[in-house]
Amino acid sequence: MKTRVAIIGAGPAGLLLGHLLKAEGIDCIVLERQTGDYVLGRIRAGVLEQITVSLMRRLGLDGRMNAEGLPHDGFNLADGERLIRIDIAELTGKQVMVYGQTEITRDLMQAAGSRGLAVIYGAEDVALHDIESDAPSVTYTKDGTQRRIEARFIAGCDGFHGPSRKAIPASAAREFERVYPFGWLGILADVPPCNHELIYANHERGFALASMRSDTRSRYYVDVPLTEHIEDWSDDRIWDELAARLGLEAASNIVRGPALEKSIAPLRSYVFEPMRHGSLLLCGDAAHIVPPTGAKGLNLAASDVHYACDALIGYFHRNDNDAVAGYSAKALARVWKSERFSWSLTKLMHRFPDDGPFERAMQVAELDYIANSVAAQTSIAENYVGLPV
Ligand code: APR
Ligand code: PHB
């Protein structure tokens, strides 16, 4: 098979890029190791920046998001009983959209058929070849037969564990990483949210986040040591911990219900440079990971895809080789700023096991500064809503 862009991975990054290229008349094929149902079974964060919303609009795939998503004007930082509201609408003139990132993937997946986007699920043993040449290829096995896709470019959208990043020689690359000493235990339940806006709480018992998917479905998190096992966390134990950490007012509004899903996810900051090597472009989690504080994961994947799509349009429609050459620097400039914001919000809102009274005093001082400074709130708001692309 021959195509212009072989896309590896049908998560949000791969599907978004596939749809955008297809809409520009640039032929592509998406290869996914798992089944569609498996991909949709992954529970992800739920806050969309403008870049993600605008790409869905550009594709005309924003119908369900407009109908079911909840535009939010602000969110809250809590420290014990103190609640600091960040009024993002007032401070930036923008909003965020609360809409499950899994739903974005579902919308993109369901539209693939009618838009003629070829997605091959169940592709095993995906391997990249000749990425330093102008004629790279991807091999994979499907139904026991090995096949090859010849392309002009490969887009590595295969997440943190995929083969694309590993195809770039170590001598050409640099990795930056921080692993955090806790994970987030998440619970999803069909109960009304305890507050109409998100609350990120720093409590002496640890971090908590109150989020939502709709007026009737809530998503909550508490941070736990990495040694914890999900089997030891009954629904009641999670609800008790949330009530203790979120502050009295939010706690009094918590409605408990059986968990539809619960799991523990580790937190990591990671950046791989460069994001392009030869004919291979990396997008999304294949190139970087952020801790979920700030909900930047999918939004960063969306901005990568925006830049990658522009670069490929430059190459195929305007014979502009420089567009592809500039992709990595352009994408990384935004990636590092999102990394910084996610890391600083993580540091501000969590009790690290090695922290002592000094580090805690720094958190209190910073939260007090934020509570009393429009400049500080504006900085948080413009990062939360998403920096310009
Ligand atoms: N061959 C083919 N596909 C693969 C392979 C492989 N060897 N390895 C991984 N994949 C697929 C995965 O199965 C997955 O569907 O690549 C896809 C990568 O998707 P994600 O991990 O969701 O990564 P990405 O699309 O970059 O998503 C970015 O969106 O939902 C958020 O939090 C999520 O931060 C993440 C962000
Ligand atoms: C979520 O709703 O799952 C969510 C929201 C905000 C975050 C992380 C996760 O920062």
XYZ file of C-alpha atoms and ligand atoms in Angstrom:
435
model
C 0.000 0.000 0.000
C 1.079 3.553 -0.668
C 0.008 6.749 1.067
C 1.394 10.193 1.816
C 1.343 10.053 5.618
C 1.329 6.819 7.631
C -0.061 7.613 11.083
C 0.770 5.215 13.922
C -1.796 5.234 16.758
C -5.550 5.951 16.740
C -5.729 7.816 20.049
C -6.874 11.429 19.983
C -3.622 12.652 18.372
C -3.627 10.131 15.487
C -7.336 10.465 14.707
C -7.285 14.255 14.866
C -4.297 14.424 12.524
C -5.869 11.875 10.178
C -9.104 13.865 9.909
C -7.302 17.186 9.416
C -5.046 15.793 6.663
C -7.985 14.096 4.964
C -9.911 17.397 5.016
C -6.923 18.989 3.220
C -6.914 16.277 0.587
C -3.701 14.727 1.936
C -3.934 10.957 1.773
C -3.158 9.070 4.999
C -3.704 5.745 6.780
C -3.975 5.277 10.553
C -2.615 2.070 12.149
C -3.789 1.044 15.632
C -2.650 -1.968 17.637
C -5.807 -2.256 19.746
C -9.495 -2.544 18.886
C -11.668 0.588 18.795
C -13.536 -0.545 21.922
C -10.282 -0.916 23.820
C -9.197 2.610 22.859
C -12.557 4.000 24.052
C -12.284 2.108 27.336
C -9.476 4.370 28.531
C -10.740 7.044 30.918
C -9.033 10.394 30.372
C -9.223 13.936 31.722
C -12.112 16.192 30.825
C -11.082 19.798 30.217
C -10.630 21.130 26.665
C -8.658 24.242 25.748
C -9.656 26.471 22.864
C -7.184 24.807 20.473
C -8.899 21.428 20.914
C -12.375 22.930 20.617
C -11.383 24.916 17.520
C -9.872 21.883 15.736
C -13.110 19.938 16.312
C -15.028 22.960 14.953
C -12.750 23.198 11.895
C -13.585 19.560 11.160
C -17.301 20.138 11.703
C -17.200 17.438 14.393
C -18.249 19.705 17.245
C -21.984 18.852 17.261
C -22.047 16.567 20.288
C -19.425 18.653 22.100
C -21.583 21.779 21.684
C -24.683 19.937 22.876
C -23.198 17.982 25.782
C -20.038 19.895 26.785
C -20.125 22.346 29.673
C -18.386 25.698 29.042
C -16.703 26.832 32.280
C -15.819 30.415 33.207
C -13.593 29.559 36.142
C -12.116 26.978 38.498
C -11.005 26.903 42.133
C -7.876 26.290 44.147
C -8.595 25.228 47.728
C -6.201 25.253 50.670
C -7.932 23.745 53.664
C -11.100 25.809 54.075
C -9.884 28.659 51.852
C -11.249 28.725 48.291
C -9.531 30.851 45.634
C -11.599 31.249 42.470
C -9.724 31.810 39.219
C -12.154 33.673 36.973
C -10.759 32.660 33.598
C -13.537 34.362 31.616
C -13.004 37.705 33.357
C -9.199 37.460 33.304
C -8.698 36.130 29.756
C -12.002 36.627 27.921
C -11.991 32.865 27.205
C -13.551 29.691 28.559
C -12.614 26.033 28.848
C -14.949 23.245 27.773
C -15.629 20.365 30.162
C -16.145 17.377 27.839
C -14.582 13.956 28.320
C -11.465 13.481 26.216
C -12.679 9.939 25.601
C -15.746 11.505 23.950
C -13.473 13.455 21.582
C -11.867 10.156 20.570
C -15.335 8.607 20.129
C -16.511 11.504 17.916
C -13.375 11.250 15.761
C -13.605 7.458 15.549
C -17.277 7.461 14.569
C -16.713 10.045 11.821
C -13.835 8.116 10.224
C -16.086 5.928 8.066
C -18.185 8.718 6.564
C -15.108 10.893 5.939
C -13.169 8.119 4.229
C -10.402 8.080 6.848
C -8.804 4.631 6.765
C -8.116 3.295 10.268
C -6.708 -0.221 10.564
C -7.361 -1.663 14.034
C -5.627 -4.760 15.349
C -2.326 -3.948 13.571
C 0.372 -5.978 15.333
C 4.175 -5.703 15.297
C 4.175 -2.195 13.849
C 7.737 -1.279 12.821
C 9.193 1.869 11.232
C 11.747 1.696 8.404
C 14.053 4.181 6.636
C 12.875 7.192 8.635
C 16.007 9.119 7.640
C 15.090 8.792 3.936
C 12.407 10.454 1.772
C 10.695 7.100 1.339
C 10.007 5.661 4.806
C 7.697 2.733 5.370
C 5.777 0.996 8.130
C 5.297 -2.768 8.382
C 2.645 -4.496 10.476
C 0.934 -7.837 10.829
C -2.805 -8.228 10.411
C -4.668 -11.556 10.382
C -1.335 -13.373 10.362
C -0.028 -11.621 7.220
C 2.753 -9.036 7.187
C 1.946 -5.884 5.191
C 3.845 -2.719 4.295
C 2.712 0.889 3.895
C 5.032 3.120 1.874
C 4.706 6.817 2.678
C 6.416 10.185 2.335
C 6.093 10.869 6.086
C 5.329 8.898 9.232
C 3.428 10.542 12.095
C 4.208 8.838 15.419
C 0.995 9.302 17.440
C 1.415 6.051 19.365
C 1.505 7.302 22.946
C 4.219 6.920 25.558
C 4.815 3.187 24.978
C 4.646 3.066 21.176
C 7.498 2.235 18.789
C 7.852 5.620 17.028
C 9.959 7.513 19.545
C 12.206 4.449 19.940
C 12.948 4.517 16.198
C 14.897 7.773 16.634
C 18.575 7.036 17.387
C 19.602 7.926 20.966
C 22.563 9.878 19.571
C 20.107 12.329 17.939
C 17.857 12.747 20.964
C 17.577 14.129 24.470
C 15.154 13.077 27.219
C 13.954 15.089 30.231
C 12.021 13.366 32.974
C 10.586 13.786 36.454
C 8.645 10.996 38.155
C 6.436 12.094 41.067
C 6.261 10.166 44.355
C 2.475 9.657 44.217
C -0.323 8.650 41.870
C -3.879 9.871 41.330
C -6.670 7.538 42.374
C -9.674 8.420 40.198
C -13.340 7.544 40.650
C -16.125 8.048 38.104
C -19.733 7.902 39.352
C -23.217 8.773 38.154
C -23.890 11.398 40.806
C -24.246 15.183 40.484
C -20.967 17.109 40.990
C -20.367 18.665 44.440
C -19.605 22.041 42.840
C -20.485 23.585 39.465
C -16.782 24.333 38.809
C -13.637 22.252 39.324
C -11.889 22.355 42.706
C -8.183 21.493 43.033
C -7.522 21.079 46.773
C -4.317 21.033 48.795
C -5.216 19.528 52.184
C -2.999 18.241 54.981
C -4.222 14.726 54.117
C -3.177 15.288 50.481
C -4.450 16.482 47.109
C -8.022 16.150 45.862
C -9.769 17.194 42.652
C -13.508 17.530 42.124
C -14.340 17.382 38.406
C -17.265 16.275 36.289
C -18.407 14.921 32.947
C -21.967 16.305 33.056
C -24.591 17.509 35.536
C -25.182 13.899 36.510
C -21.715 12.332 36.237
C -18.794 13.230 38.516
C -15.081 12.552 38.327
C -12.986 12.844 41.482
C -9.346 12.182 42.348
C -7.190 11.907 45.484
C -3.428 11.482 45.452
C -2.055 8.313 47.046
C 1.431 6.843 47.607
C 2.582 4.701 44.670
C 2.606 1.675 46.981
C -1.221 1.735 47.273
C -3.362 -0.957 45.614
C -6.766 -0.138 44.152
C -8.245 -3.273 45.814
C -7.658 -1.619 49.200
C -9.819 1.355 48.258
C -13.516 0.617 48.700
C -15.879 3.234 47.255
C -16.663 4.402 50.803
C -13.015 4.872 51.658
C -12.577 7.071 48.561
C -15.693 9.146 49.329
C -14.534 9.612 52.957
C -11.120 10.778 51.781
C -12.635 13.211 49.274
C -14.956 14.629 51.937
C -11.989 15.147 54.271
C -9.790 16.829 51.659
C -12.158 19.037 49.645
C -13.175 21.442 52.429
C -16.387 21.567 54.470
C -18.634 23.282 51.943
C -17.779 21.004 49.005
C -17.857 17.972 51.327
C -21.404 18.803 52.420
C -22.480 18.730 48.751
C -20.826 15.431 47.804
C -23.350 12.858 46.623
C -21.959 9.336 46.942
C -22.603 6.546 44.485
C -21.080 3.296 43.201
C -17.871 3.658 41.178
C -18.325 3.107 37.431
C -14.545 3.056 37.215
C -11.659 3.483 39.621
C -7.935 3.250 39.034
C -4.577 4.636 40.124
C -2.384 6.465 37.571
C 1.235 7.473 38.228
C 2.306 11.082 37.569
C 5.181 11.958 35.293
C 6.692 14.907 33.443
C 8.602 13.859 30.309
C 9.865 15.558 27.151
C 11.658 13.992 24.206
C 13.634 16.226 21.834
C 13.549 16.586 18.881
C 9.954 15.949 17.839
C 11.017 15.333 14.233
C 13.788 13.128 12.883
C 14.059 12.780 9.104
C 10.612 11.851 7.807
C 9.180 10.986 11.247
C 7.114 13.541 13.195
C 6.088 12.774 16.798
C 2.784 14.107 18.199
C 1.158 13.851 21.646
C 2.160 11.393 24.371
C 4.703 9.799 21.999
C 6.884 12.863 22.635
C 5.823 14.146 26.038
C 3.871 13.461 29.220
C 2.497 15.973 31.697
C 1.083 15.272 35.157
C -2.732 15.625 34.971
C -2.848 18.719 37.210
C -3.961 21.292 34.632
C -5.450 18.727 32.199
C -2.920 19.482 29.474
C -2.366 15.971 27.997
C -4.913 15.962 25.180
C -4.682 19.702 24.643
C -0.961 19.453 24.054
C -1.543 16.594 21.637
C -4.012 18.862 19.816
C -1.519 21.720 19.498
C 1.177 19.317 18.217
C -1.284 18.036 15.628
C -2.124 21.604 14.631
C 1.576 22.349 13.985
C 2.203 18.989 12.287
C -0.781 19.473 10.009
C 0.417 22.974 9.046
C 3.885 21.585 8.305
C 2.499 18.790 6.109
C 0.158 21.200 4.282
C 3.243 23.368 3.642
C 5.105 20.402 2.201
C 2.327 18.913 0.047
C 0.493 22.071 -1.062
C 3.314 24.627 -1.280
C 6.467 22.527 -1.772
C 7.761 24.095 1.423
C 10.424 21.829 2.934
C 11.190 24.298 5.704
C 7.717 23.859 7.174
C 8.505 20.263 8.178
C 12.018 21.212 9.287
C 10.563 23.793 11.683
C 7.934 21.514 13.225
C 9.938 20.335 16.232
C 11.043 23.770 17.449
C 7.557 25.201 17.020
C 5.822 22.380 18.873
C 8.420 22.188 21.658
C 8.156 25.894 22.464
C 4.536 25.326 23.475
C 5.180 21.896 25.006
C 7.723 23.303 27.474
C 5.324 26.015 28.618
C 2.588 23.460 29.287
C 5.142 21.256 31.060
C 6.105 24.199 33.253
C 2.509 25.005 34.151
C 1.566 21.375 34.894
C 4.674 20.921 37.037
C 4.198 24.158 38.978
C 0.505 23.455 39.675
C 1.467 19.934 40.776
C 4.098 21.335 43.158
C 1.705 23.938 44.524
C -1.205 21.587 45.202
C 0.438 18.343 46.461
C 2.154 17.437 49.759
C 5.379 15.741 48.679
C 6.642 13.059 51.099
C 10.082 14.702 51.396
C 8.693 18.198 51.968
C 9.151 19.816 55.367
C 7.774 22.966 57.035
C 9.731 25.246 54.689
C 8.189 23.799 51.509
C 4.729 23.968 53.091
C 5.319 27.614 54.086
C 6.229 28.332 50.453
C 2.918 26.793 49.299
C 0.962 28.865 51.826
C 2.763 32.043 50.766
C 2.186 31.325 47.080
C -1.512 30.561 47.575
C -1.875 33.711 49.661
C -0.159 35.710 46.910
C -2.455 34.193 44.274
C -5.539 34.950 46.400
C -4.614 38.643 46.568
C -3.025 39.343 43.181
C -4.911 39.826 39.934
C -1.568 39.504 38.114
C -0.943 36.066 39.647
C -4.502 34.930 38.905
C -4.195 36.171 35.314
C -1.013 34.153 34.839
C -2.731 30.994 36.085
C -5.854 31.701 34.033
C -4.028 32.245 30.738
C -2.052 29.044 31.190
C -5.121 27.047 32.218
C -7.210 28.218 29.281
C -4.280 27.439 26.966
C -1.473 29.578 25.572
C -1.828 30.745 21.950
C -0.726 28.383 19.160
N 1.163 0.072 17.088
C 0.016 0.751 16.810
N -0.592 1.562 17.700
C -0.009 1.708 18.907
C 1.191 1.042 19.251
C 1.772 0.180 18.284
N 2.877 -0.528 18.566
N 1.520 1.391 20.508
C 0.577 2.227 20.932
N -0.366 2.422 19.977
C -1.604 3.187 20.078
C -2.273 3.006 21.424
O -3.000 1.790 21.495
C -3.162 4.220 21.493
O -4.453 3.994 20.983
O -1.356 4.568 20.003
C -2.439 5.245 20.637
C -1.885 6.379 21.452
O -2.933 7.070 22.069
P -2.771 7.846 23.445
O -1.934 7.047 24.377
O -4.113 8.276 23.885
O -1.860 9.104 23.048
P -2.251 10.436 22.279
O -3.148 10.178 21.121
O -0.962 11.142 22.081
O -3.125 11.175 23.356
C -2.711 12.329 23.969
O -4.849 12.483 25.092
O -6.547 11.407 26.143
C -5.398 12.134 26.305
O -4.412 11.742 28.352
C -4.358 11.372 27.026
O -2.377 12.582 27.268
C -3.101 11.759 26.377
C -3.484 12.612 25.226
C -10.969 15.149 34.812
O -12.118 15.618 34.744
O -10.770 13.940 34.682
C -9.824 16.067 35.050
C -10.044 17.420 35.116
C -8.987 18.280 35.339
C -7.717 17.771 35.519
C -7.491 16.409 35.430
C -8.543 15.556 35.195
O -6.694 18.615 35.771
